[in-house]
mmCIF file of N, CA and C and ligand atoms in Angstrom:
data_model
loop_
_atom_site.group_PDB
_atom_site.id
_atom_site.type_symbol
_atom_site.label_atom_id
_atom_site.label_comp_id
_atom_site.label_asym_id
_atom_site.label_seq_id
_atom_site.Cartn_x
_atom_site.Cartn_y
_atom_site.Cartn_z
ATOM 1 N N UNK A 1 74.253 58.495 122.586
ATOM 2 C CA UNK A 1 75.859 58.467 122.370
ATOM 3 C C UNK A 1 76.473 58.856 120.809
ATOM 4 N N UNK A 2 75.791 58.609 120.282
ATOM 5 C CA UNK A 2 76.297 59.144 118.653
ATOM 6 C C UNK A 2 75.748 60.740 118.255
ATOM 7 N N UNK A 3 75.202 61.040 119.633
ATOM 8 C CA UNK A 3 75.651 62.664 119.690
ATOM 9 C C UNK A 3 76.545 63.002 120.363
ATOM 10 N N UNK A 4 76.914 62.444 121.536
ATOM 11 C CA UNK A 4 78.321 63.014 122.229
ATOM 12 C C UNK A 4 79.382 62.986 121.315
ATOM 13 N N UNK A 5 79.231 61.437 120.305
ATOM 14 C CA UNK A 5 80.451 61.438 119.881
ATOM 15 C C UNK A 5 80.572 62.996 118.549
ATOM 16 N N UNK A 6 79.451 62.946 118.180
ATOM 17 C CA UNK A 6 79.597 64.022 117.292
ATOM 18 C C UNK A 6 80.459 65.258 117.648
ATOM 19 N N UNK A 7 79.697 65.439 118.788
ATOM 20 C CA UNK A 7 79.991 66.968 119.329
ATOM 21 C C UNK A 7 81.588 66.558 119.614
ATOM 22 N N UNK A 8 82.032 65.509 120.459
ATOM 23 C CA UNK A 8 83.668 66.010 120.327
ATOM 24 C C UNK A 8 84.177 66.412 118.949
ATOM 25 N N UNK A 9 83.583 64.962 118.234
ATOM 26 C CA UNK A 9 84.520 65.795 116.949
ATOM 27 C C UNK A 9 84.553 66.465 116.392
ATOM 28 N N UNK A 10 83.568 67.316 116.410
ATOM 29 C CA UNK A 10 83.412 68.708 116.328
ATOM 30 C C UNK A 10 84.098 69.622 116.936
ATOM 31 N N UNK A 11 84.660 69.846 118.151
ATOM 32 C CA UNK A 11 85.154 70.707 119.425
ATOM 33 C C UNK A 11 86.570 69.831 118.445
ATOM 34 N N UNK A 12 87.055 68.757 118.067
ATOM 35 C CA UNK A 12 88.603 68.565 117.776
ATOM 36 C C UNK A 12 88.340 69.110 116.857
ATOM 37 N N UNK A 13 87.868 68.880 115.870
ATOM 38 C CA UNK A 13 88.016 69.743 114.532
ATOM 39 C C UNK A 13 88.311 70.930 114.924
ATOM 40 N N UNK A 14 87.605 71.752 115.576
ATOM 41 C CA UNK A 14 87.453 73.893 115.832
ATOM 42 C C UNK A 14 88.894 73.735 116.758
ATOM 43 N N UNK A 15 89.029 72.853 117.428
ATOM 44 C CA UNK A 15 90.392 72.924 117.867
ATOM 45 C C UNK A 15 91.902 72.799 117.480
ATOM 46 N N UNK A 16 91.165 72.731 116.190
ATOM 47 C CA UNK A 16 92.508 71.921 115.018
ATOM 48 C C UNK A 16 92.979 73.256 114.374
ATOM 49 N N UNK A 17 91.446 73.413 113.981
ATOM 50 C CA UNK A 17 91.094 74.507 112.968
ATOM 51 C C UNK A 17 91.949 76.300 113.721
ATOM 52 N N UNK A 18 91.605 76.091 114.674
ATOM 53 C CA UNK A 18 92.227 77.547 115.897
ATOM 54 C C UNK A 18 93.896 76.997 115.746
ATOM 55 N N UNK A 19 93.871 76.007 115.821
ATOM 56 C CA UNK A 19 95.917 75.793 115.998
ATOM 57 C C UNK A 19 96.410 76.354 115.195
ATOM 58 N N UNK A 20 95.912 75.608 113.832
ATOM 59 C CA UNK A 20 96.559 75.842 112.330
ATOM 60 C C UNK A 20 96.150 77.547 112.310
ATOM 61 N N UNK A 21 95.649 78.047 112.614
ATOM 62 C CA UNK A 21 95.355 79.632 112.301
ATOM 63 C C UNK A 21 96.535 80.575 112.642
ATOM 64 N N UNK A 22 96.702 79.710 113.900
ATOM 65 C CA UNK A 22 97.793 80.618 114.905
ATOM 66 C C UNK A 22 98.860 80.394 114.790
ATOM 67 N N UNK A 23 99.592 78.627 114.068
ATOM 68 C CA UNK A 23 100.453 78.846 113.466
ATOM 69 C C UNK A 23 100.802 79.220 112.290
ATOM 70 N N UNK A 24 99.731 79.544 111.276
ATOM 71 C CA UNK A 24 100.089 80.230 109.832
ATOM 72 C C UNK A 24 99.903 81.655 110.332
ATOM 73 N N UNK A 25 99.171 81.977 111.442
ATOM 74 C CA UNK A 25 99.955 83.654 111.166
ATOM 75 C C UNK A 25 101.320 83.907 111.740
ATOM 76 N N UNK A 26 102.029 83.090 112.807
ATOM 77 C CA UNK A 26 103.531 82.672 113.261
ATOM 78 C C UNK A 26 104.513 82.932 111.946
ATOM 79 N N UNK A 27 103.923 82.260 110.993
ATOM 80 C CA UNK A 27 104.918 81.609 109.885
ATOM 81 C C UNK A 27 104.853 82.686 108.462
ATOM 82 N N UNK A 28 103.488 83.307 108.061
ATOM 83 C CA UNK A 28 102.919 83.856 107.011
ATOM 84 C C UNK A 28 104.304 84.316 106.080
ATOM 85 N N UNK A 29 104.919 85.374 106.642
ATOM 86 C CA UNK A 29 105.313 85.883 106.068
ATOM 87 C C UNK A 29 106.614 84.856 105.606
ATOM 88 N N UNK A 30 107.548 85.626 104.381
ATOM 89 C CA UNK A 30 108.363 85.709 103.761
ATOM 90 C C UNK A 30 109.583 85.517 105.215
ATOM 91 N N UNK A 31 110.141 84.954 104.886
ATOM 92 C CA UNK A 31 111.781 85.559 106.284
ATOM 93 C C UNK A 31 112.689 85.227 104.982
ATOM 94 N N UNK A 32 112.744 87.081 105.803
ATOM 95 C CA UNK A 32 114.162 87.868 105.570
ATOM 96 C C UNK A 32 115.018 87.700 106.437
ATOM 97 N N UNK A 33 116.545 87.755 105.886
ATOM 98 C CA UNK A 33 117.449 88.158 107.015
ATOM 99 C C UNK A 33 118.394 89.037 105.926
ATOM 100 N N UNK A 34 118.688 90.403 106.398
ATOM 101 C CA UNK A 34 119.512 91.109 105.972
ATOM 102 C C UNK A 34 121.245 90.746 106.746
ATOM 103 N N UNK A 35 122.051 91.047 106.143
ATOM 104 C CA UNK A 35 123.430 91.119 106.938
ATOM 105 C C UNK A 35 124.485 91.797 106.092
ATOM 106 N N UNK A 36 125.582 91.680 106.484
ATOM 107 C CA UNK A 36 126.742 92.332 105.042
ATOM 108 C C UNK A 36 127.591 90.831 104.481
ATOM 109 N N UNK A 37 127.487 90.766 103.444
ATOM 110 C CA UNK A 37 126.295 91.743 102.813
ATOM 111 C C UNK A 37 125.674 91.391 101.629
ATOM 112 N N UNK A 38 124.798 90.439 102.411
ATOM 113 C CA UNK A 38 124.019 89.768 101.755
ATOM 114 C C UNK A 38 122.318 90.281 102.182
ATOM 115 N N UNK A 39 121.127 89.563 101.136
ATOM 116 C CA UNK A 39 119.788 89.729 101.644
ATOM 117 C C UNK A 39 119.256 88.523 101.567
ATOM 118 N N UNK A 40 119.073 86.858 102.388
ATOM 119 C CA UNK A 40 118.269 85.946 101.826
ATOM 120 C C UNK A 40 117.061 85.951 101.501
ATOM 121 N N UNK A 41 116.052 85.105 101.249
ATOM 122 C CA UNK A 41 114.615 85.103 101.107
ATOM 123 C C UNK A 41 114.556 83.603 101.598
ATOM 124 N N UNK A 42 113.704 83.781 102.710
ATOM 125 C CA UNK A 42 113.304 82.067 102.316
ATOM 126 C C UNK A 42 112.769 81.302 101.450
ATOM 127 N N UNK A 43 111.878 82.208 100.514
ATOM 128 C CA UNK A 43 111.649 82.055 100.080
ATOM 129 C C UNK A 43 111.642 83.074 97.810
ATOM 130 N N UNK A 44 111.601 82.739 97.370
ATOM 131 C CA UNK A 44 112.241 84.010 96.523
ATOM 132 C C UNK A 44 111.130 83.822 94.862
ATOM 133 N N UNK A 45 110.049 83.348 95.277
ATOM 134 C CA UNK A 45 108.795 83.706 94.334
ATOM 135 C C UNK A 45 107.462 83.022 95.744
ATOM 136 N N UNK A 46 106.324 84.174 94.715
ATOM 137 C CA UNK A 46 104.593 83.863 95.694
ATOM 138 C C UNK A 46 103.727 83.560 94.347
ATOM 139 N N UNK A 47 102.814 84.016 95.041
ATOM 140 C CA UNK A 47 101.604 84.289 94.521
ATOM 141 C C UNK A 47 101.266 85.810 94.793
ATOM 142 N N UNK A 48 100.637 86.644 93.520
ATOM 143 C CA UNK A 48 100.286 87.505 93.613
ATOM 144 C C UNK A 48 99.019 88.236 94.412
ATOM 145 N N UNK A 49 99.642 88.971 95.601
ATOM 146 C CA UNK A 49 98.725 89.178 96.335
ATOM 147 C C UNK A 49 99.105 89.991 96.938
ATOM 148 N N UNK A 50 98.586 90.227 98.004
ATOM 149 C CA UNK A 50 99.447 90.794 99.638
ATOM 150 C C UNK A 50 100.919 90.127 100.174
ATOM 151 N N UNK A 51 101.706 90.253 100.337
ATOM 152 C CA UNK A 51 102.634 89.331 100.188
ATOM 153 C C UNK A 51 103.558 90.258 101.698
ATOM 154 N N UNK A 52 103.910 89.743 102.499
ATOM 155 C CA UNK A 52 104.892 90.137 103.910
ATOM 156 C C UNK A 52 105.599 89.801 103.687
ATOM 157 N N UNK A 53 107.229 90.284 104.219
ATOM 158 C CA UNK A 53 108.263 90.023 104.603
ATOM 159 C C UNK A 53 108.703 89.905 105.847
ATOM 160 N N UNK A 54 108.911 89.089 106.322
ATOM 161 C CA UNK A 54 109.604 89.351 108.218
ATOM 162 C C UNK A 54 110.512 89.539 107.705
ATOM 163 N N UNK A 55 111.230 90.606 108.575
ATOM 164 C CA UNK A 55 113.063 91.019 108.340
ATOM 165 C C UNK A 55 113.524 90.807 109.937
ATOM 166 N N UNK A 56 114.551 90.536 109.456
ATOM 167 C CA UNK A 56 115.749 90.559 110.419
ATOM 168 C C UNK A 56 117.143 90.597 110.078
ATOM 169 N N UNK A 57 117.240 91.698 110.971
ATOM 170 C CA UNK A 57 119.233 92.479 110.282
ATOM 171 C C UNK A 57 119.957 91.569 111.681
ATOM 172 N N UNK A 58 120.983 90.909 111.028
ATOM 173 C CA UNK A 58 121.365 89.692 111.916
ATOM 174 C C UNK A 58 122.827 90.039 111.699
ATOM 175 N N UNK A 59 123.198 91.488 110.817
ATOM 176 C CA UNK A 59 124.036 92.170 111.013
ATOM 177 C C UNK A 59 125.085 92.957 111.801
ATOM 178 N N UNK A 60 126.086 93.903 111.845
ATOM 179 C CA UNK A 60 126.501 94.930 112.591
ATOM 180 C C UNK A 60 126.101 95.768 112.476
ATOM 181 N N UNK A 61 125.777 95.982 111.133
ATOM 182 C CA UNK A 61 125.158 97.752 110.743
ATOM 183 C C UNK A 61 123.637 97.766 110.457
ATOM 184 N N UNK A 62 123.607 99.004 110.301
ATOM 185 C CA UNK A 62 121.878 99.872 110.204
ATOM 186 C C UNK A 62 121.406 98.907 108.902
ATOM 187 N N UNK A 63 120.721 98.725 108.521
ATOM 188 C CA UNK A 63 120.845 98.169 106.864
ATOM 189 C C UNK A 63 118.729 98.833 106.776
ATOM 190 N N UNK A 64 118.701 98.459 105.217
ATOM 191 C CA UNK A 64 117.006 99.325 105.136
ATOM 192 C C UNK A 64 116.588 97.743 103.729
ATOM 193 N N UNK A 65 115.228 97.979 103.806
ATOM 194 C CA UNK A 65 114.563 96.650 102.921
ATOM 195 C C UNK A 65 113.995 97.596 101.744
ATOM 196 N N UNK A 66 114.334 97.456 100.672
ATOM 197 C CA UNK A 66 113.712 98.123 99.974
ATOM 198 C C UNK A 66 113.171 97.575 98.674
ATOM 199 N N UNK A 67 111.916 97.642 97.928
ATOM 200 C CA UNK A 67 111.417 96.517 97.439
ATOM 201 C C UNK A 67 111.050 97.308 95.839
ATOM 202 N N UNK A 68 111.142 97.222 94.636
ATOM 203 C CA UNK A 68 111.606 97.394 93.587
ATOM 204 C C UNK A 68 110.878 96.596 93.012
ATOM 205 N N UNK A 69 109.824 96.959 91.849
ATOM 206 C CA UNK A 69 109.590 96.417 90.724
ATOM 207 C C UNK A 69 110.854 96.226 89.216
ATOM 208 N N UNK A 70 110.777 96.156 88.455
ATOM 209 C CA UNK A 70 112.104 95.765 87.687
ATOM 210 C C UNK A 70 112.311 94.713 86.686
ATOM 211 N N UNK A 71 112.346 94.660 85.119
ATOM 212 C CA UNK A 71 113.101 93.801 84.890
ATOM 213 C C UNK A 71 113.979 94.083 84.865
ATOM 214 N N UNK A 72 115.061 94.710 85.779
ATOM 215 C CA UNK A 72 116.881 94.566 85.272
ATOM 216 C C UNK A 72 117.002 93.769 86.421
ATOM 217 N N UNK A 73 118.452 93.067 86.087
ATOM 218 C CA UNK A 73 119.098 92.190 87.134
ATOM 219 C C UNK A 73 119.499 93.072 88.094
ATOM 220 N N UNK A 74 119.489 92.224 89.195
ATOM 221 C CA UNK A 74 119.204 92.786 91.022
ATOM 222 C C UNK A 74 120.379 93.625 90.687
ATOM 223 N N UNK A 75 121.692 93.453 90.019
ATOM 224 C CA UNK A 75 123.478 93.583 90.503
ATOM 225 C C UNK A 75 123.750 94.872 88.915
ATOM 226 N N UNK A 76 122.532 95.471 88.433
ATOM 227 C CA UNK A 76 122.479 95.797 86.935
ATOM 228 C C UNK A 76 121.418 96.988 86.797
ATOM 229 N N UNK A 77 121.629 97.758 88.633
ATOM 230 C CA UNK A 77 120.120 99.062 88.202
ATOM 231 C C UNK A 77 121.207 99.902 88.086
ATOM 232 N N UNK A 78 120.075 101.244 87.702
ATOM 233 C CA UNK A 78 121.103 102.485 87.613
ATOM 234 C C UNK A 78 121.437 102.955 88.618
ATOM 235 N N UNK A 79 122.967 103.850 88.987
ATOM 236 C CA UNK A 79 122.629 104.005 90.555
ATOM 237 C C UNK A 79 123.245 105.599 90.109
ATOM 238 N N UNK A 80 124.203 106.028 91.169
ATOM 239 C CA UNK A 80 124.038 107.275 91.469
ATOM 240 C C UNK A 80 125.111 107.248 92.336
ATOM 241 N N UNK A 81 125.495 108.122 93.537
ATOM 242 C CA UNK A 81 126.290 108.113 94.650
ATOM 243 C C UNK A 81 125.719 109.641 95.644
ATOM 244 N N UNK A 82 126.101 108.747 97.195
ATOM 245 C CA UNK A 82 125.359 109.205 98.280
ATOM 246 C C UNK A 82 126.592 109.746 99.188
ATOM 247 N N UNK A 83 127.332 110.142 99.795
ATOM 248 C CA UNK A 83 128.192 110.221 100.586
ATOM 249 C C UNK A 83 129.594 109.189 100.249
ATOM 250 N N UNK A 84 129.481 109.715 98.974
ATOM 251 C CA UNK A 84 130.658 110.070 98.120
ATOM 252 C C UNK A 84 130.601 107.796 97.576
ATOM 253 N N UNK A 85 129.260 107.063 97.893
ATOM 254 C CA UNK A 85 129.256 105.439 97.730
ATOM 255 C C UNK A 85 128.367 105.321 96.881
ATOM 256 N N UNK A 86 128.155 104.207 95.824
ATOM 257 C CA UNK A 86 127.229 104.048 95.696
ATOM 258 C C UNK A 86 126.198 103.846 95.849
ATOM 259 N N UNK A 87 124.679 104.373 95.862
ATOM 260 C CA UNK A 87 123.576 103.380 95.696
ATOM 261 C C UNK A 87 122.782 103.288 94.784
ATOM 262 N N UNK A 88 121.827 102.475 94.596
ATOM 263 C CA UNK A 88 120.781 102.550 93.527
ATOM 264 C C UNK A 88 119.555 103.995 93.604
ATOM 265 N N UNK A 89 119.935 104.272 92.028
ATOM 266 C CA UNK A 89 119.362 105.492 91.502
ATOM 267 C C UNK A 89 117.516 105.316 91.982
ATOM 268 N N UNK A 90 117.171 105.766 93.356
ATOM 269 C CA UNK A 90 115.704 105.322 93.284
ATOM 270 C C UNK A 90 114.533 105.454 92.222
ATOM 271 N N UNK A 91 114.971 107.129 91.481
ATOM 272 C CA UNK A 91 114.109 107.296 90.303
ATOM 273 C C UNK A 91 114.856 107.222 89.137
ATOM 274 N N UNK A 92 115.136 106.082 88.668
ATOM 275 C CA UNK A 92 116.349 105.790 87.342
ATOM 276 C C UNK A 92 115.632 105.032 86.978
ATOM 277 N N UNK A 93 115.773 105.319 85.465
ATOM 278 C CA UNK A 93 114.865 104.545 84.386
ATOM 279 C C UNK A 93 114.755 102.667 84.771
ATOM 280 N N UNK A 94 113.323 102.105 84.041
ATOM 281 C CA UNK A 94 113.465 100.905 84.659
ATOM 282 C C UNK A 94 113.113 100.470 85.721
ATOM 283 N N UNK A 95 113.108 101.562 87.114
ATOM 284 C CA UNK A 95 112.748 100.864 88.430
ATOM 285 C C UNK A 95 111.653 101.745 88.907
ATOM 286 N N UNK A 96 110.822 100.947 89.254
ATOM 287 C CA UNK A 96 109.374 101.626 90.465
ATOM 288 C C UNK A 96 109.328 101.036 91.426
ATOM 289 N N UNK A 97 109.601 101.818 92.591
ATOM 290 C CA UNK A 97 110.021 102.000 94.008
ATOM 291 C C UNK A 97 108.154 101.425 94.723
ATOM 292 N N UNK A 98 108.300 100.391 95.276
ATOM 293 C CA UNK A 98 107.165 99.538 95.460
ATOM 294 C C UNK A 98 106.580 100.081 96.953
ATOM 295 N N UNK A 99 107.984 100.001 97.836
ATOM 296 C CA UNK A 99 107.501 100.289 99.613
ATOM 297 C C UNK A 99 109.377 100.045 100.424
ATOM 298 N N UNK A 100 109.200 100.731 101.238
ATOM 299 C CA UNK A 100 110.268 100.163 101.767
ATOM 300 C C UNK A 100 110.446 100.575 103.721
ATOM 301 N N UNK A 101 111.328 99.488 104.117
ATOM 302 C CA UNK A 101 111.539 99.737 105.653
ATOM 303 C C UNK A 101 113.154 100.509 105.455
ATOM 304 N N UNK A 102 113.197 101.792 106.470
ATOM 305 C CA UNK A 102 114.685 102.003 106.952
ATOM 306 C C UNK A 102 114.426 102.107 107.833
ATOM 307 N N UNK A 103 116.083 102.074 107.911
ATOM 308 C CA UNK A 103 117.241 101.876 109.550
ATOM 309 C C UNK A 103 116.328 101.125 110.793
ATOM 310 N N UNK A 104 116.382 99.841 110.258
ATOM 311 C CA UNK A 104 116.825 98.405 110.556
ATOM 312 C C UNK A 104 118.083 98.485 111.443
ATOM 313 N N UNK A 105 117.895 98.641 112.853
ATOM 314 C CA UNK A 105 118.570 98.633 113.532
ATOM 315 C C UNK A 105 119.573 96.992 113.768
ATOM 316 N N UNK A 106 121.103 96.668 114.018
ATOM 317 C CA UNK A 106 121.655 95.575 114.332
ATOM 318 C C UNK A 106 120.489 94.672 115.277
ATOM 319 N N UNK A 107 120.520 93.495 115.485
ATOM 320 C CA UNK A 107 119.751 92.787 115.751
ATOM 321 C C UNK A 107 118.152 92.892 116.203
ATOM 322 N N UNK A 108 117.622 93.805 115.049
ATOM 323 C CA UNK A 108 115.784 94.290 115.480
ATOM 324 C C UNK A 108 115.900 93.437 113.651
ATOM 325 N N UNK A 109 114.117 93.239 114.645
ATOM 326 C CA UNK A 109 113.277 92.803 113.329
ATOM 327 C C UNK A 109 112.536 93.774 112.997
ATOM 328 N N UNK A 110 111.200 93.408 111.618
ATOM 329 C CA UNK A 110 110.987 94.834 111.189
ATOM 330 C C UNK A 110 109.800 93.910 110.075
ATOM 331 N N UNK A 111 108.666 94.636 109.217
ATOM 332 C CA UNK A 111 108.186 93.838 108.902
ATOM 333 C C UNK A 111 107.051 94.207 107.781
ATOM 334 N N UNK A 112 106.703 94.521 106.359
ATOM 335 C CA UNK A 112 107.047 94.844 105.426
ATOM 336 C C UNK A 112 105.747 93.783 104.740
ATOM 337 N N UNK A 113 104.705 95.034 104.782
ATOM 338 C CA UNK A 113 103.470 93.820 103.551
ATOM 339 C C UNK A 113 103.199 94.813 102.522
ATOM 340 N N UNK A 114 103.246 94.704 101.121
ATOM 341 C CA UNK A 114 103.189 94.565 99.938
ATOM 342 C C UNK A 114 102.102 94.010 99.222
ATOM 343 N N UNK A 115 101.337 94.655 97.893
ATOM 344 C CA UNK A 115 100.418 93.935 97.357
ATOM 345 C C UNK A 115 101.065 94.063 96.081
ATOM 346 N N UNK A 116 101.491 92.710 95.666
ATOM 347 C CA UNK A 116 102.227 92.903 94.307
ATOM 348 C C UNK A 116 101.434 92.005 93.590
ATOM 349 N N UNK A 117 101.275 92.635 91.850
ATOM 350 C CA UNK A 117 101.058 92.000 91.360
ATOM 351 C C UNK A 117 102.354 90.403 90.902
ATOM 352 N N UNK A 118 101.769 90.384 89.552
ATOM 353 C CA UNK A 118 102.652 89.881 88.687
ATOM 354 C C UNK A 118 103.671 90.320 87.802
ATOM 355 N N UNK A 119 104.807 89.757 88.415
ATOM 356 C CA UNK A 119 106.406 90.328 87.572
ATOM 357 C C UNK A 119 107.555 90.295 88.265
ATOM 358 N N UNK A 120 108.342 90.585 88.242
ATOM 359 C CA UNK A 120 109.797 90.487 88.650
ATOM 360 C C UNK A 120 110.374 91.840 89.817
ATOM 361 N N UNK A 121 110.851 91.821 90.747
ATOM 362 C CA UNK A 121 110.841 92.214 91.915
ATOM 363 C C UNK A 121 112.338 92.569 92.386
ATOM 364 N N UNK A 122 112.983 93.497 92.751
ATOM 365 C CA UNK A 122 114.484 93.267 93.370
ATOM 366 C C UNK A 122 113.932 93.781 94.697
ATOM 367 N N UNK A 123 114.708 93.081 96.011
ATOM 368 C CA UNK A 123 114.854 93.921 96.841
ATOM 369 C C UNK A 123 115.919 93.878 97.258
ATOM 370 N N UNK A 124 116.430 95.014 97.952
ATOM 371 C CA UNK A 124 117.755 95.795 98.071
ATOM 372 C C UNK A 124 117.730 96.177 99.319
ATOM 373 N N UNK A 125 119.284 96.273 99.686
ATOM 374 C CA UNK A 125 119.776 97.843 100.911
ATOM 375 C C UNK A 125 120.091 98.849 100.256
ATOM 376 N N UNK A 126 119.480 100.136 100.304
ATOM 377 C CA UNK A 126 119.927 101.095 100.150
ATOM 378 C C UNK A 126 120.632 102.017 100.553
ATOM 379 N N UNK A 127 121.244 101.621 101.275
ATOM 380 C CA UNK A 127 122.410 102.211 102.755
ATOM 381 C C UNK A 127 123.461 102.629 101.471
ATOM 382 N N UNK A 128 124.323 103.490 101.848
ATOM 383 C CA UNK A 128 125.460 103.804 100.886
ATOM 384 C C UNK A 128 126.463 102.735 100.748
ATOM 385 N N UNK A 129 126.720 102.190 99.424
ATOM 386 C CA UNK A 129 127.594 101.634 99.171
ATOM 387 C C UNK A 129 126.917 99.181 99.793
ATOM 388 N N UNK A 130 125.884 99.403 100.054
ATOM 389 C CA UNK A 130 125.322 98.598 100.830
ATOM 390 C C UNK A 130 125.332 97.394 99.624
ATOM 391 N N UNK A 131 124.744 97.980 98.478
ATOM 392 C CA UNK A 131 123.647 97.422 97.385
ATOM 393 C C UNK A 131 125.022 96.868 96.840
ATOM 394 N N UNK A 132 126.135 97.794 96.788
ATOM 395 C CA UNK A 132 127.531 97.321 95.415
ATOM 396 C C UNK A 132 127.990 96.230 96.624
ATOM 397 N N UNK A 133 128.040 95.991 97.395
ATOM 398 C CA UNK A 133 128.697 94.984 98.009
ATOM 399 C C UNK A 133 127.382 93.751 98.190
ATOM 400 N N UNK A 134 126.428 93.803 97.963
ATOM 401 C CA UNK A 134 125.707 92.144 97.409
ATOM 402 C C UNK A 134 124.541 92.238 97.840
ATOM 403 N N UNK A 135 124.062 93.231 99.128
ATOM 404 C CA UNK A 135 122.934 93.547 99.126
ATOM 405 C C UNK A 135 121.368 93.823 98.716
ATOM 406 N N UNK A 136 121.131 92.318 98.051
ATOM 407 C CA UNK A 136 120.096 92.742 96.858
ATOM 408 C C UNK A 136 119.702 90.712 96.896
ATOM 409 N N UNK A 137 118.570 90.611 96.409
ATOM 410 C CA UNK A 137 118.189 89.692 96.081
ATOM 411 C C UNK A 137 116.488 89.871 95.273
ATOM 412 N N UNK A 138 116.208 88.913 94.356
ATOM 413 C CA UNK A 138 115.535 88.785 93.147
ATOM 414 C C UNK A 138 114.080 88.165 93.718
ATOM 415 N N UNK A 139 113.078 88.451 93.438
ATOM 416 C CA UNK A 139 111.821 88.076 94.215
ATOM 417 C C UNK A 139 110.472 87.785 92.955
ATOM 418 N N UNK A 140 110.643 86.711 92.523
ATOM 419 C CA UNK A 140 109.540 86.733 91.231
ATOM 420 C C UNK A 140 107.889 86.886 91.770
ATOM 421 N N UNK A 141 107.001 86.958 91.257
ATOM 422 C CA UNK A 141 105.620 87.107 91.123
ATOM 423 C C UNK A 141 104.742 86.356 89.936
ATOM 424 N N UNK A 142 104.380 85.413 90.474
ATOM 425 C CA UNK A 142 102.950 85.064 89.487
ATOM 426 C C UNK A 142 101.835 85.416 89.701
HETATM 427 CU CU1 CU B 1 122.308 97.423 104.268
#
């Protein structure tokens, strides 16, 4: 009898562990919403190491998601122009490009996993004019 109860609780434990894993892989990333003209992060800080941004474009325009390491304020980045509109100068002083996802269509999702060291990061959309219109957010890694 005692042995049967032990195996029953072992089965229960395994079942909980498996469903716990499935649950965390569904929502393991940082929810990231792109829209005109905002980038909204579900969390604005995280621990160093691999971080995944689960990106949804809920806007009506194509957007992109670019990650920079920088100590500059998110609305005070070096700029240049493209198609007559302001964009962030990705080679500008004080910016270190980390990674990006381009051309995220309206209504579609994307995912970006980056390995981040402690520091301050700015995420933004660098389609012409979009950063200037407000598509930027700050993310801190401890
Ligand atoms: Cu955009």
